[in-house]
Tab-separated table of C-alpha atoms and ligand atoms in Angstrom:
chain	number	residue	atom	x	y	z
J	1	MET	CA	-31.861	-11.503	17.882
J	2	GLY	CA	-32.143	-9.815	14.532
J	3	THR	CA	-32.093	-10.539	10.835
J	4	TYR	CA	-29.266	-8.958	8.875
J	5	VAL	CA	-28.316	-8.883	5.192
J	6	VAL	CA	-24.669	-8.962	4.116
J	7	THR	CA	-23.740	-8.697	0.460
J	8	GLY	CA	-20.402	-10.088	-0.650
J	9	SER	CA	-20.762	-12.678	2.100
J	10	ALA	CA	-18.728	-15.368	0.319
J	11	SER	CA	-15.324	-13.726	0.771
J	12	GLY	CA	-13.183	-11.180	2.571
J	13	ILE	CA	-14.850	-8.350	4.480
J	14	GLY	CA	-18.375	-9.601	3.742
J	15	ALA	CA	-17.567	-13.090	5.042
J	16	ALA	CA	-16.018	-11.624	8.194
J	17	SER	CA	-19.039	-9.340	8.699
J	18	ALA	CA	-21.452	-12.254	8.315
J	19	ALA	CA	-19.352	-14.268	10.791
J	20	ALA	CA	-19.397	-11.430	13.351
J	21	LEU	CA	-23.178	-11.119	13.135
J	22	THR	CA	-23.688	-14.877	13.303
J	23	ALA	CA	-21.379	-15.110	16.336
J	24	ALA	CA	-23.557	-12.463	18.023
J	25	GLY	CA	-26.555	-14.775	17.550
J	26	HIS	CA	-28.210	-13.061	14.601
J	27	THR	CA	-29.666	-14.581	11.451
J	28	VAL	CA	-27.653	-13.572	8.385
J	29	ILE	CA	-28.952	-13.550	4.831
J	30	GLY	CA	-25.822	-13.587	2.700
J	31	VAL	CA	-25.922	-12.400	-0.902
J	32	ASP	CA	-23.208	-13.217	-3.402
J	33	LEU	CA	-22.492	-14.660	-6.816
J	34	ARG	CA	-22.047	-18.061	-5.147
J	35	ASP	CA	-22.030	-19.791	-1.744
J	36	ALA	CA	-24.736	-17.592	-0.235
J	37	GLU	CA	-28.341	-17.761	0.960
J	38	VAL	CA	-29.265	-15.570	-2.004
J	39	THR	CA	-27.322	-16.035	-5.217
J	40	ALA	CA	-27.496	-12.921	-7.360
J	41	ASP	CA	-25.411	-10.709	-9.626
J	42	LEU	CA	-25.631	-7.245	-8.088
J	43	GLY	CA	-24.025	-5.820	-11.213
J	44	THR	CA	-27.293	-6.014	-13.159
J	45	PRO	CA	-30.762	-4.516	-12.575
J	46	GLU	CA	-32.289	-8.011	-12.905
J	47	GLY	CA	-29.896	-9.471	-10.345
J	48	ARG	CA	-30.589	-6.650	-7.894
J	49	GLY	CA	-34.348	-7.066	-8.311
J	50	HIS	CA	-34.037	-10.804	-7.769
J	51	ALA	CA	-31.906	-10.245	-4.648
J	52	VAL	CA	-34.332	-7.740	-3.098
J	53	GLY	CA	-37.289	-10.075	-3.750
J	54	GLU	CA	-35.546	-13.104	-2.264
J	55	ILE	CA	-34.299	-11.198	0.782
J	56	LEU	CA	-37.755	-9.794	1.539
J	57	SER	CA	-39.245	-13.238	1.180
J	58	ILE	CA	-36.671	-14.883	3.505
J	59	GLY	CA	-36.798	-12.025	6.029
J	60	GLY	CA	-40.575	-11.762	6.071
J	61	GLY	CA	-40.419	-8.116	4.992
J	62	VAL	CA	-38.608	-6.950	8.159
J	63	LEU	CA	-34.838	-6.443	8.414
J	64	ASP	CA	-32.756	-5.130	11.301
J	65	GLY	CA	-29.748	-4.251	9.215
J	66	VAL	CA	-28.106	-4.339	5.805
J	67	ALA	CA	-24.378	-4.292	5.085
J	68	ALA	CA	-23.678	-3.564	1.420
J	69	VAL	CA	-20.176	-4.968	1.124
J	70	ALA	CA	-19.981	-6.711	-2.282
J	71	GLY	CA	-17.665	-5.082	-4.741
J	72	VAL	CA	-15.060	-5.548	-7.427
J	73	GLY	CA	-11.631	-3.961	-7.449
J	74	PRO	CA	-9.697	-1.559	-9.677
J	75	ASP	CA	-8.076	-4.536	-11.415
J	76	THR	CA	-11.429	-5.289	-13.110
J	77	GLU	CA	-10.915	-5.112	-16.879
J	78	ASP	CA	-14.251	-3.457	-17.698
J	79	ALA	CA	-14.687	-0.066	-16.014
J	80	ALA	CA	-18.447	-0.265	-16.652
J	81	ALA	CA	-18.667	-3.343	-14.427
J	82	VAL	CA	-16.999	-1.425	-11.616
J	83	VAL	CA	-19.609	1.330	-11.861
J	84	SER	CA	-22.468	-1.175	-11.858
J	85	VAL	CA	-21.238	-3.390	-9.024
J	86	ASP	CA	-19.608	-0.788	-6.773
J	87	PHE	CA	-22.147	2.044	-7.074
J	88	PHE	CA	-25.458	0.945	-8.582
J	89	GLY	CA	-25.422	-2.400	-6.749
J	90	PRO	CA	-25.328	-1.045	-3.190
J	91	VAL	CA	-27.594	1.899	-3.979
J	92	ALA	CA	-30.337	-0.282	-5.496
J	93	LEU	CA	-30.116	-2.821	-2.712
J	94	LEU	CA	-30.233	-0.222	0.056
J	95	GLU	CA	-33.115	1.647	-1.581
J	96	GLY	CA	-35.000	-1.590	-2.201
J	97	LEU	CA	-34.572	-2.777	1.385
J	98	ARG	CA	-35.168	0.565	3.145
J	99	PRO	CA	-38.896	-0.121	3.723
J	100	ALA	CA	-38.027	-3.432	5.406
J	101	LEU	CA	-35.505	-1.618	7.637
J	102	GLU	CA	-38.185	0.913	8.558
J	103	ARG	CA	-40.409	-1.922	9.810
J	104	ALA	CA	-37.755	-2.973	12.355
J	105	ASP	CA	-37.392	-1.210	15.706
J	106	ALA	CA	-33.969	0.190	14.831
J	107	GLY	CA	-33.127	-0.302	11.152
J	108	ARG	CA	-29.465	0.194	10.291
J	109	ALA	CA	-27.551	0.227	7.013
J	110	VAL	CA	-23.885	0.483	6.190
J	111	ALA	CA	-22.158	0.673	2.806
J	112	ILE	CA	-18.526	-0.154	2.184
J	113	GLY	CA	-16.769	2.586	0.254
J	114	SER	CA	-12.995	2.908	0.062
J	115	ASN	CA	-10.274	5.346	1.004
J	116	SER	CA	-9.444	5.251	-2.731
J	117	ALA	CA	-12.177	7.890	-3.019
J	118	THR	CA	-9.953	10.377	-1.199
J	119	THR	CA	-6.428	9.041	-1.602
J	120	VAL	CA	-6.400	8.200	-5.332
J	121	PRO	CA	-6.271	11.532	-7.213
J	122	LEU	CA	-8.275	10.206	-10.166
J	123	VAL	CA	-11.894	10.876	-9.262
J	124	ASP	CA	-13.859	11.615	-12.446
J	125	GLU	CA	-16.460	14.227	-11.494
J	126	VAL	CA	-18.507	13.604	-14.645
J	127	LEU	CA	-18.786	9.939	-13.747
J	128	VAL	CA	-19.685	10.835	-10.166
J	129	ASP	CA	-22.474	13.147	-11.383
J	130	LEU	CA	-23.864	10.547	-13.806
J	131	ALA	CA	-23.880	7.948	-11.048
J	132	LEU	CA	-25.593	10.232	-8.557
J	133	ALA	CA	-28.148	11.139	-11.239
J	134	GLY	CA	-29.009	7.434	-11.371
J	135	ASP	CA	-28.147	7.159	-15.072
J	136	GLU	CA	-26.491	3.739	-15.169
J	137	ASP	CA	-26.311	3.443	-18.959
J	138	ARG	CA	-24.563	6.788	-19.428
J	139	ALA	CA	-22.335	6.219	-16.400
J	140	ARG	CA	-21.215	2.886	-17.859
J	141	ASP	CA	-20.590	4.402	-21.307
J	142	HIS	CA	-18.653	7.289	-19.810
J	143	ALA	CA	-16.516	4.983	-17.663
J	144	ARG	CA	-15.570	2.905	-20.698
J	145	ALA	CA	-14.798	5.972	-22.819
J	146	ALA	CA	-12.640	7.464	-20.051
J	147	GLN	CA	-10.849	4.139	-19.663
J	148	ARG	CA	-10.088	4.054	-23.405
J	149	ALA	CA	-8.801	7.637	-23.304
J	150	ALA	CA	-6.627	7.165	-20.206
J	151	PRO	CA	-2.856	7.125	-20.681
J	152	PRO	CA	-1.428	3.585	-20.717
J	153	GLU	CA	0.776	4.304	-17.685
J	154	LEU	CA	-2.412	4.908	-15.701
J	155	THR	CA	-4.315	1.820	-16.770
J	156	ALA	CA	-1.096	-0.154	-16.232
J	157	ILE	CA	-1.441	0.569	-12.495
J	158	ALA	CA	-4.934	-0.970	-12.626
J	159	PRO	CA	-7.304	-0.909	-15.638
J	160	SER	CA	-10.246	0.562	-13.731
J	161	ILE	CA	-8.474	2.631	-11.112
J	162	SER	CA	-10.315	5.860	-11.970
J	163	ALA	CA	-13.725	4.183	-12.251
J	164	TYR	CA	-13.128	2.492	-8.885
J	165	ALA	CA	-12.133	5.695	-7.066
J	166	SER	CA	-15.062	7.501	-8.719
J	167	ALA	CA	-17.660	4.829	-7.914
J	168	LYS	CA	-16.540	4.759	-4.274
J	169	PHE	CA	-16.516	8.563	-4.108
J	170	ALA	CA	-20.056	8.645	-5.519
J	171	LEU	CA	-21.188	5.977	-3.056
J	172	ALA	CA	-19.896	7.958	-0.063
J	173	ARG	CA	-21.582	11.107	-1.391
J	174	TRP	CA	-24.840	9.173	-1.947
J	175	VAL	CA	-24.707	7.920	1.645
J	176	ARG	CA	-24.224	11.435	3.019
J	177	ARG	CA	-26.970	12.930	0.851
J	178	THR	CA	-29.422	10.091	1.425
J	179	ALA	CA	-28.942	9.501	5.155
J	180	VAL	CA	-30.300	12.939	6.038
J	181	THR	CA	-33.418	12.805	3.877
J	182	PRO	CA	-36.663	12.485	5.844
J	183	GLU	CA	-37.315	9.138	4.176
J	184	TRP	CA	-34.352	7.683	6.061
J	185	ALA	CA	-33.598	9.973	9.007
J	186	ARG	CA	-37.148	10.683	10.189
J	187	ARG	CA	-38.173	7.074	9.797
J	188	GLY	CA	-35.393	5.896	12.077
J	189	VAL	CA	-33.257	4.147	9.484
J	190	LEU	CA	-29.617	5.102	9.994
J	191	LEU	CA	-27.216	4.949	7.058
J	192	ASN	CA	-23.430	5.206	7.242
J	193	ALA	CA	-20.352	4.300	5.220
J	194	ILE	CA	-16.998	2.771	6.006
J	195	ALA	CA	-13.945	3.644	3.913
J	196	PRO	CA	-11.447	0.818	4.366
J	197	GLY	CA	-7.817	1.027	3.377
J	198	ALA	CA	-5.589	-1.884	2.392
J	199	VAL	CA	-7.146	-5.035	3.844
J	200	LEU	CA	-5.755	-8.485	3.100
J	201	THR	CA	-8.460	-10.010	0.891
J	202	PRO	CA	-8.458	-11.528	-2.609
J	203	LEU	CA	-9.673	-8.166	-3.980
J	204	MET	CA	-6.810	-6.192	-2.465
J	205	LEU	CA	-4.115	-8.715	-3.355
J	206	GLY	CA	-5.444	-8.987	-6.919
J	207	SER	CA	-5.702	-5.241	-7.401
J	208	THR	CA	-2.361	-4.173	-5.993
J	209	GLY	CA	-0.151	-7.144	-6.689
J	210	ALA	CA	0.818	-7.105	-2.995
J	211	ALA	CA	1.937	-10.378	-1.436
J	212	PRO	CA	0.178	-11.540	1.748
J	213	ASP	CA	3.505	-11.527	3.626
J	214	GLN	CA	4.719	-8.220	2.182
J	215	SER	CA	5.626	-5.453	4.615
J	216	ALA	CA	2.982	-2.722	4.749
J	217	ASP	CA	5.830	-0.218	4.667
J	218	ASP	CA	6.500	-1.246	1.049
J	219	PHE	CA	2.910	-0.412	0.000
J	220	PRO	CA	2.552	2.523	-2.430
J	221	THR	CA	0.381	4.544	-0.026
J	222	PRO	CA	1.461	5.368	3.539
J	223	MET	CA	0.483	2.821	6.192
J	224	PRO	CA	1.147	4.629	9.500
J	225	LEU	CA	0.274	1.608	11.658
J	226	GLY	CA	2.782	-0.482	9.700
J	227	VAL	CA	0.329	-3.321	9.092
J	228	PHE	CA	-2.353	-4.234	6.569
J	229	GLY	CA	-5.903	-4.616	7.807
J	230	ARG	CA	-7.609	-7.965	8.271
J	231	PRO	CA	-11.211	-8.517	7.164
J	232	GLU	CA	-12.176	-8.741	10.862
J	233	ASP	CA	-10.882	-5.206	11.422
J	234	ILE	CA	-13.566	-3.848	9.070
J	235	ALA	CA	-16.236	-6.334	10.172
J	236	PHE	CA	-15.892	-4.983	13.733
J	237	TRP	CA	-17.058	-1.542	12.589
J	238	VAL	CA	-19.739	-2.989	10.296
J	239	HIS	CA	-21.139	-4.701	13.375
J	240	GLN	CA	-21.003	-1.511	15.454
J	241	PHE	CA	-22.873	0.543	12.855
J	242	LEU	CA	-25.581	-2.137	12.650
J	243	ARG	CA	-26.207	-2.323	16.403
J	244	PRO	CA	-29.496	-0.833	17.674
J	245	GLU	CA	-27.418	1.046	20.265
J	246	ALA	CA	-25.715	3.017	17.444
J	247	ARG	CA	-28.421	5.663	17.688
J	248	PHE	CA	-26.794	9.005	16.850
J	249	ALA	CA	-24.565	8.383	13.828
J	250	THR	CA	-25.964	8.803	10.353
J	251	GLY	CA	-24.366	10.098	7.167
J	252	ALA	CA	-20.916	9.344	8.574
J	253	VAL	CA	-18.003	8.072	6.515
J	254	LEU	CA	-15.580	6.293	8.826
J	255	PHE	CA	-12.037	5.699	7.607
J	256	VAL	CA	-10.775	2.327	8.818
J	257	ASP	CA	-7.490	2.334	6.962
J	258	GLY	CA	-4.575	2.159	9.375
J	259	GLY	CA	-4.195	5.918	9.096
J	260	THR	CA	-3.608	6.204	5.335
J	261	ASP	CA	-6.158	8.959	4.692
J	262	ALA	CA	-5.026	10.959	7.718
J	263	ALA	CA	-1.400	10.646	6.600
J	264	MET	CA	-2.168	11.794	3.065
J	265	ARG	CA	-4.715	14.495	3.923
J	266	PRO	CA	-3.992	15.490	7.518
J	267	ASP	CA	-5.880	18.776	7.317
J	268	ALA	CA	-9.004	17.546	5.477
J	269	GLN	CA	-12.071	17.064	7.622
F	1	NAI	P1	-13.454	-9.928	-1.857
F	1	NAI	O1	-13.131	-10.103	-3.286
F	1	NAI	O2	-12.785	-10.791	-0.847
F	1	NAI	O3	-15.029	-10.034	-1.635
F	1	NAI	C1	-15.931	-9.397	-2.494
F	1	NAI	C2	-17.174	-10.256	-2.593
F	1	NAI	O4	-18.120	-9.543	-3.420
F	1	NAI	C3	-16.900	-11.611	-3.258
F	1	NAI	O5	-17.451	-12.663	-2.495
F	1	NAI	C4	-17.573	-11.470	-4.604
F	1	NAI	O6	-18.072	-12.697	-5.136
F	1	NAI	C5	-18.705	-10.500	-4.304
F	1	NAI	N1	-19.159	-9.869	-5.538
F	1	NAI	C6	-18.399	-9.312	-6.497
F	1	NAI	N2	-19.163	-8.941	-7.532
F	1	NAI	C7	-20.438	-9.271	-7.223
F	1	NAI	C8	-21.669	-9.163	-7.908
F	1	NAI	N3	-21.730	-8.647	-9.148
F	1	NAI	N4	-22.783	-9.605	-7.291
F	1	NAI	C9	-22.715	-10.157	-6.059
F	1	NAI	N5	-21.578	-10.294	-5.363
F	1	NAI	C10	-20.446	-9.860	-5.949
F	1	NAI	O7	-13.162	-8.398	-1.550
F	1	NAI	P2	-13.150	-7.519	-0.208
F	1	NAI	O8	-11.830	-6.895	-0.129
F	1	NAI	O9	-13.707	-8.259	0.925
F	1	NAI	O10	-14.144	-6.343	-0.664
F	1	NAI	C11	-15.342	-6.039	0.000
F	1	NAI	C12	-15.624	-4.556	-0.201
F	1	NAI	O11	-14.618	-3.789	0.431
F	1	NAI	C13	-15.651	-4.117	-1.664
F	1	NAI	O12	-16.725	-3.225	-1.862
F	1	NAI	C14	-14.339	-3.403	-1.818
F	1	NAI	O13	-14.366	-2.428	-2.829
F	1	NAI	C15	-14.169	-2.798	-0.447
F	1	NAI	N6	-12.807	-2.415	-0.118
F	1	NAI	C16	-11.847	-3.378	0.044
F	1	NAI	C17	-10.561	-2.995	0.351
F	1	NAI	C18	-9.460	-3.987	0.547
F	1	NAI	O14	-8.292	-3.565	0.676
F	1	NAI	N7	-9.729	-5.272	0.591
F	1	NAI	C19	-10.205	-1.584	0.519
F	1	NAI	C20	-11.298	-0.678	0.334
F	1	NAI	C21	-12.546	-1.100	0.027
């Protein structure tokens, strides 16, 4: 049985992922702002450093898998916080824990992006470039400036909708670029991303104003399956990507969104 890290383990998709791994007999090191084995704020460099140190200490320097799930939604007031938590948080954690994954027989990592990266037409390429350049200060400043300059009808939808789509877009691009570098691929550490769609969690309900019993057909984006996702529906794929038997997938971005991305962009591959 292995040792796995799940960030965002106190709620929603992270809690369901931790439960799936625990049910399979593994040891789970949960990381969250509260109610977790490691309490840390992944929105700050200090918090990320603290989390990596604690995880390595608990895991004895060897980890079988890491699921970077923690995130905040587009309803977050401060766009800079979205950039820090949703992009720099997972990137720093995955980079910091990569050597521990390499020490396992079959190290696996998965990051949770979002289909907002492809279905929300508000990706800010400048913000994406600043994030991928690793410049957190400038990325945060840019996100705030863009938020201030955005038309009110846009921020009325959700105050950080562009920063959210951009941070998730950058995260998926980082996964694809990073997974194929020799440091990851040739050392046997596989890295993939999942892009969920609308999943019934506090983040989704808070960000969209949807009601838990609302029909998925009334959602603003198409929901071909006619239902919202449950946290377990994403946790299933988190678990699959983390299995040692998942030996030939790396750099993949898997949409688990009830068909929304396919409905909106049927010809994109
Ligand atoms: P949630 O709100 O139920 O869980 C998020 C967890 O992340 C919470 O436990 C929260 O405390 C933790 N977290 C937030 N900021 C943190 C920080 N600074 N440091 C440490 N932990 C922090 O939300 P949900 O829906 O389970 O979200 C999980 C991931 O899935 C997020 O990355 C989100 O962007 C992504 N996602 C969710 C979708 C949905 O419809 N629910 C759709 C697409 C992506």
